[in-house]
Amino acid sequence: MDWYVYPRGSSPIRKVSRKRRRRTKRVLTVSLLVLVVAGLVWCGVAFNRINSAATTSPIVKADAGVILGMSMWGDEPSPGLKERLDYALKLYKAGAFSHFVVSGGLDQPDYKYTEAEGMQRYLVAHGVPDKVIYLENQSTSTYENLLFSKTVMQQKGLSSAVVITHDFHGRRALEIAHKLGYKNPQLGITESKVMSMLKYKSREILAYTKWKVQELSL
């Protein structure tokens, strides 16, 4: 029997192997491009949704204004949190709601006040009676803000709410409120003059994406 010896590097097995590697590489490259394009499209969709948030108009008088927490700077609310508080005060004085629910836990173990306590102190210092302010001191996320605040509202006999936050945060907050079963939740949003929107809207795209994934399991 005659045996044919293939020239070095020309074995059919090696040729097939190279073809498979090239095919696999093409498939991976195309898949990566599809993922990148899909990611960019989703970022555009999320960005448009984030920018679509608007204060409910007209606001129907509610039982409570739920102020979503933000970081404390030591014993005082951060400038961003003060913006939310000032806007909440404006709505309160205009008669949009009769009670406050301030929501937010402890930022740092060595801080003296939780976000909720810091907000309470700020509101009282600006003329709000302490008896109309209810605290939610445990939350560490927007979802927990709204979940735990709903429990506080139920305990205090409050049924309707205006959710108060910044414009870039409003869409996600309102979606979560609806998902948690708030009764016709309304939205009160303010623009920021002290925070970088490039930074916060970029972060919100990621946070909104995380929420949409979380929503699927609820």
mmCIF file of C-alpha atoms in Angstrom:
data_model
loop_
_atom_site.group_PDB
_atom_site.id
_atom_site.type_symbol
_atom_site.label_atom_id
_atom_site.label_comp_id
_atom_site.label_asym_id
_atom_site.label_seq_id
_atom_site.Cartn_x
_atom_site.Cartn_y
_atom_site.Cartn_z
ATOM 1 C CA MET A 1 0.000 0.000 0.000
ATOM 2 C CA ASP A 2 1.300 3.416 -0.944
ATOM 3 C CA TRP A 3 1.163 6.146 1.725
ATOM 4 C CA TYR A 4 0.865 9.793 0.750
ATOM 5 C CA VAL A 5 2.810 12.181 2.892
ATOM 6 C CA TYR A 6 1.269 15.670 2.976
ATOM 7 C CA PRO A 7 3.651 18.568 2.852
ATOM 8 C CA ARG A 8 4.281 20.102 6.234
ATOM 9 C CA GLY A 9 1.414 22.363 7.308
ATOM 10 C CA SER A 10 -0.959 21.118 4.598
ATOM 11 C CA SER A 11 -2.743 18.353 6.536
ATOM 12 C CA PRO A 12 -6.531 18.383 5.883
ATOM 13 C CA ILE A 13 -7.101 18.204 9.637
ATOM 14 C CA ARG A 14 -5.038 21.325 10.173
ATOM 15 C CA LYS A 15 -6.855 23.125 7.355
ATOM 16 C CA VAL A 16 -10.239 22.293 8.903
ATOM 17 C CA SER A 17 -8.974 23.408 12.292
ATOM 18 C CA ARG A 18 -7.869 26.761 10.901
ATOM 19 C CA LYS A 19 -11.213 27.243 9.168
ATOM 20 C CA ARG A 20 -13.044 26.505 12.405
ATOM 21 C CA ARG A 21 -10.908 29.003 14.300
ATOM 22 C CA ARG A 22 -11.552 31.688 11.680
ATOM 23 C CA ARG A 23 -15.286 30.926 11.735
ATOM 24 C CA THR A 24 -15.346 31.050 15.541
ATOM 25 C CA LYS A 25 -13.460 34.342 15.492
ATOM 26 C CA ARG A 26 -15.945 35.835 13.016
ATOM 27 C CA VAL A 27 -18.903 34.673 15.121
ATOM 28 C CA LEU A 28 -17.377 36.175 18.276
ATOM 29 C CA THR A 29 -16.600 39.436 16.500
ATOM 30 C CA VAL A 30 -20.129 39.742 15.106
ATOM 31 C CA SER A 31 -21.623 38.832 18.480
ATOM 32 C CA LEU A 32 -19.513 41.476 20.204
ATOM 33 C CA LEU A 33 -20.565 44.112 17.677
ATOM 34 C CA VAL A 34 -24.230 43.177 18.140
ATOM 35 C CA LEU A 35 -23.872 43.516 21.904
ATOM 36 C CA VAL A 36 -22.153 46.880 21.579
ATOM 37 C CA VAL A 37 -24.839 48.207 19.219
ATOM 38 C CA ALA A 38 -27.621 46.830 21.431
ATOM 39 C CA GLY A 39 -25.982 48.453 24.450
ATOM 40 C CA LEU A 40 -25.757 51.819 22.714
ATOM 41 C CA VAL A 41 -29.380 51.594 21.585
ATOM 42 C CA TRP A 42 -30.493 50.759 25.126
ATOM 43 C CA CYS A 43 -28.471 53.660 26.547
ATOM 44 C CA GLY A 44 -30.318 55.944 24.140
ATOM 45 C CA VAL A 45 -33.684 54.521 25.164
ATOM 46 C CA ALA A 46 -32.839 54.799 28.870
ATOM 47 C CA PHE A 47 -31.557 58.358 28.443
ATOM 48 C CA ASN A 48 -34.772 59.426 26.709
ATOM 49 C CA ARG A 49 -36.872 57.832 29.434
ATOM 50 C CA ILE A 50 -34.841 59.522 32.147
ATOM 51 C CA ASN A 51 -35.288 62.884 30.445
ATOM 52 C CA SER A 52 -39.043 62.350 30.097
ATOM 53 C CA ALA A 53 -39.728 62.806 33.817
ATOM 54 C CA ALA A 54 -41.840 65.825 34.725
ATOM 55 C CA THR A 55 -43.634 67.168 37.756
ATOM 56 C CA THR A 56 -47.260 66.040 37.783
ATOM 57 C CA SER A 57 -49.440 68.879 36.558
ATOM 58 C CA PRO A 58 -51.639 69.792 38.179
ATOM 59 C CA ILE A 59 -50.706 68.140 41.467
ATOM 60 C CA VAL A 60 -53.776 66.848 43.282
ATOM 61 C CA LYS A 61 -53.461 67.430 47.015
ATOM 62 C CA ALA A 62 -51.936 64.334 48.600
ATOM 63 C CA ASP A 63 -51.508 63.060 52.130
ATOM 64 C CA ALA A 64 -47.718 63.043 52.032
ATOM 65 C CA GLY A 65 -44.674 64.343 50.265
ATOM 66 C CA VAL A 66 -42.148 61.503 50.192
ATOM 67 C CA ILE A 67 -38.653 62.988 49.938
ATOM 68 C CA LEU A 68 -36.138 60.468 48.651
ATOM 69 C CA GLY A 69 -32.844 60.536 50.470
ATOM 70 C CA MET A 70 -29.457 61.675 49.289
ATOM 71 C CA SER A 71 -26.091 61.920 50.992
ATOM 72 C CA MET A 72 -25.436 63.836 54.179
ATOM 73 C CA TRP A 73 -22.348 65.993 54.557
ATOM 74 C CA GLY A 74 -21.564 65.362 58.185
ATOM 75 C CA ASP A 75 -24.436 66.699 60.262
ATOM 76 C CA GLU A 76 -26.020 68.622 57.381
ATOM 77 C CA PRO A 77 -27.817 67.593 54.198
ATOM 78 C CA SER A 78 -25.609 67.773 51.118
ATOM 79 C CA PRO A 79 -26.271 70.646 48.675
ATOM 80 C CA GLY A 80 -28.123 68.222 46.406
ATOM 81 C CA LEU A 81 -30.346 67.007 49.220
ATOM 82 C CA LYS A 82 -31.052 70.598 50.216
ATOM 83 C CA GLU A 83 -32.387 71.176 46.702
ATOM 84 C CA ARG A 84 -34.896 68.374 47.189
ATOM 85 C CA LEU A 85 -35.848 69.717 50.603
ATOM 86 C CA ASP A 86 -36.288 73.270 49.348
ATOM 87 C CA TYR A 87 -38.504 72.063 46.515
ATOM 88 C CA ALA A 88 -40.525 69.960 48.968
ATOM 89 C CA LEU A 89 -40.976 73.029 51.158
ATOM 90 C CA LYS A 90 -42.233 74.955 48.145
ATOM 91 C CA LEU A 91 -44.800 72.259 47.366
ATOM 92 C CA TYR A 92 -45.839 71.977 51.022
ATOM 93 C CA LYS A 93 -46.404 75.721 51.326
ATOM 94 C CA ALA A 94 -48.427 75.610 48.100
ATOM 95 C CA GLY A 95 -50.715 72.989 49.688
ATOM 96 C CA ALA A 96 -49.615 69.979 47.627
ATOM 97 C CA PHE A 97 -49.572 67.718 50.712
ATOM 98 C CA SER A 98 -50.095 67.897 54.457
ATOM 99 C CA HIS A 99 -47.364 65.584 55.804
ATOM 100 C CA PHE A 100 -43.775 64.672 55.025
ATOM 101 C CA VAL A 101 -42.176 61.243 54.880
ATOM 102 C CA VAL A 102 -38.397 61.677 54.818
ATOM 103 C CA SER A 103 -36.529 58.581 53.712
ATOM 104 C CA GLY A 104 -32.903 57.533 54.035
ATOM 105 C CA GLY A 105 -30.582 55.548 56.286
ATOM 106 C CA LEU A 106 -27.146 56.198 57.730
ATOM 107 C CA ASP A 107 -24.500 57.162 55.174
ATOM 108 C CA GLN A 108 -21.437 56.508 57.344
ATOM 109 C CA PRO A 109 -21.121 54.535 60.609
ATOM 110 C CA ASP A 110 -19.629 57.563 62.356
ATOM 111 C CA TYR A 111 -22.331 60.000 61.218
ATOM 112 C CA LYS A 112 -24.561 61.414 63.918
ATOM 113 C CA TYR A 113 -27.735 61.557 61.836
ATOM 114 C CA THR A 114 -29.381 59.392 59.201
ATOM 115 C CA GLU A 115 -30.454 61.051 55.966
ATOM 116 C CA ALA A 116 -34.035 61.081 57.284
ATOM 117 C CA GLU A 117 -32.990 62.717 60.551
ATOM 118 C CA GLY A 118 -30.937 65.306 58.694
ATOM 119 C CA MET A 119 -33.948 66.114 56.520
ATOM 120 C CA GLN A 120 -36.220 66.347 59.536
ATOM 121 C CA ARG A 121 -33.893 68.828 61.234
ATOM 122 C CA TYR A 122 -33.696 70.921 58.064
ATOM 123 C CA LEU A 123 -37.485 71.036 57.623
ATOM 124 C CA VAL A 124 -38.090 71.957 61.249
ATOM 125 C CA ALA A 125 -35.472 74.712 60.982
ATOM 126 C CA HIS A 126 -37.482 76.062 58.049
ATOM 127 C CA GLY A 127 -40.745 76.234 59.951
ATOM 128 C CA VAL A 128 -42.348 72.818 59.430
ATOM 129 C CA PRO A 129 -44.058 71.428 62.571
ATOM 130 C CA ASP A 130 -42.252 68.327 63.767
ATOM 131 C CA LYS A 131 -45.568 66.504 64.196
ATOM 132 C CA VAL A 132 -46.202 66.401 60.434
ATOM 133 C CA ILE A 133 -42.825 64.804 59.614
ATOM 134 C CA TYR A 134 -42.470 61.025 59.644
ATOM 135 C CA LEU A 135 -39.099 59.312 59.388
ATOM 136 C CA GLU A 136 -37.958 56.240 57.506
ATOM 137 C CA ASN A 137 -34.423 55.577 58.751
ATOM 138 C CA GLN A 138 -33.414 52.230 57.241
ATOM 139 C CA SER A 139 -33.298 52.481 53.451
ATOM 140 C CA THR A 140 -30.111 52.329 51.417
ATOM 141 C CA SER A 141 -31.537 52.489 47.864
ATOM 142 C CA THR A 142 -34.340 54.110 45.902
ATOM 143 C CA TYR A 143 -36.321 50.878 45.935
ATOM 144 C CA GLU A 144 -36.012 50.659 49.734
ATOM 145 C CA ASN A 145 -36.812 54.382 50.059
ATOM 146 C CA LEU A 146 -40.176 53.808 48.469
ATOM 147 C CA LEU A 147 -40.847 50.371 49.926
ATOM 148 C CA PHE A 148 -40.164 51.397 53.527
ATOM 149 C CA SER A 149 -41.859 54.780 53.103
ATOM 150 C CA LYS A 150 -45.018 53.015 51.976
ATOM 151 C CA THR A 151 -44.971 51.043 55.223
ATOM 152 C CA VAL A 152 -44.615 54.270 57.211
ATOM 153 C CA MET A 153 -47.530 55.778 55.306
ATOM 154 C CA GLN A 154 -49.703 52.768 56.037
ATOM 155 C CA GLN A 155 -48.821 52.945 59.724
ATOM 156 C CA LYS A 156 -49.734 56.629 59.858
ATOM 157 C CA GLY A 157 -52.934 56.323 57.838
ATOM 158 C CA LEU A 158 -51.604 58.150 54.773
ATOM 159 C CA SER A 159 -52.736 56.834 51.409
ATOM 160 C CA SER A 160 -51.572 59.215 48.658
ATOM 161 C CA ALA A 161 -48.164 60.661 47.936
ATOM 162 C CA VAL A 162 -46.094 63.064 45.892
ATOM 163 C CA VAL A 163 -42.657 61.532 45.356
ATOM 164 C CA ILE A 164 -40.027 64.277 45.512
ATOM 165 C CA THR A 165 -36.585 63.997 43.948
ATOM 166 C CA HIS A 166 -34.395 65.391 41.148
ATOM 167 C CA ASP A 167 -35.379 65.336 37.480
ATOM 168 C CA PHE A 168 -32.765 62.738 36.463
ATOM 169 C CA HIS A 169 -34.064 60.396 39.173
ATOM 170 C CA GLY A 170 -37.776 60.926 38.677
ATOM 171 C CA ARG A 171 -38.584 58.326 36.013
ATOM 172 C CA ARG A 172 -37.107 55.432 37.974
ATOM 173 C CA ALA A 173 -38.657 56.614 41.232
ATOM 174 C CA LEU A 174 -42.128 56.859 39.700
ATOM 175 C CA GLU A 175 -41.844 53.442 38.050
ATOM 176 C CA ILE A 176 -40.851 51.892 41.370
ATOM 177 C CA ALA A 177 -43.743 53.618 43.160
ATOM 178 C CA HIS A 178 -46.187 52.192 40.628
ATOM 179 C CA LYS A 179 -44.632 48.734 40.961
ATOM 180 C CA LEU A 180 -44.948 48.873 44.750
ATOM 181 C CA GLY A 181 -48.638 49.687 44.533
ATOM 182 C CA TYR A 182 -48.698 53.339 45.533
ATOM 183 C CA LYS A 183 -52.145 54.816 45.005
ATOM 184 C CA ASN A 184 -51.911 57.119 41.968
ATOM 185 C CA PRO A 185 -48.405 58.335 42.850
ATOM 186 C CA GLN A 186 -47.547 61.836 41.721
ATOM 187 C CA LEU A 187 -44.116 63.216 40.971
ATOM 188 C CA GLY A 188 -42.446 66.418 42.088
ATOM 189 C CA ILE A 189 -39.021 66.968 40.548
ATOM 190 C CA THR A 190 -36.486 69.742 40.695
ATOM 191 C CA GLU A 191 -33.469 70.531 38.566
ATOM 192 C CA SER A 192 -30.047 70.732 40.162
ATOM 193 C CA LYS A 193 -27.752 73.735 40.087
ATOM 194 C CA VAL A 194 -25.069 72.117 42.235
ATOM 195 C CA MET A 195 -24.558 68.680 40.674
ATOM 196 C CA SER A 196 -22.927 67.618 37.419
ATOM 197 C CA MET A 197 -25.663 66.280 35.149
ATOM 198 C CA LEU A 198 -23.095 64.496 32.992
ATOM 199 C CA LYS A 199 -22.062 62.483 36.029
ATOM 200 C CA TYR A 200 -25.475 61.886 37.527
ATOM 201 C CA LYS A 201 -27.344 61.146 34.307
ATOM 202 C CA SER A 202 -24.603 58.706 33.277
ATOM 203 C CA ARG A 203 -24.918 56.967 36.624
ATOM 204 C CA GLU A 204 -28.691 57.004 36.342
ATOM 205 C CA ILE A 205 -28.556 55.122 33.040
ATOM 206 C CA LEU A 206 -26.773 52.306 34.877
ATOM 207 C CA ALA A 207 -29.141 52.526 37.851
ATOM 208 C CA TYR A 208 -32.190 52.535 35.566
ATOM 209 C CA THR A 209 -30.844 49.492 33.711
ATOM 210 C CA LYS A 210 -30.331 47.684 37.010
ATOM 211 C CA TRP A 211 -33.900 48.563 38.024
ATOM 212 C CA LYS A 212 -35.360 47.171 34.793
ATOM 213 C CA VAL A 213 -33.525 43.892 35.399
ATOM 214 C CA GLN A 214 -34.715 43.841 39.016
ATOM 215 C CA GLU A 215 -38.272 44.595 37.898
ATOM 216 C CA LEU A 216 -38.391 41.328 35.953
ATOM 217 C CA SER A 217 -38.041 39.345 39.177
ATOM 218 C CA LEU A 218 -40.724 41.215 41.128
#
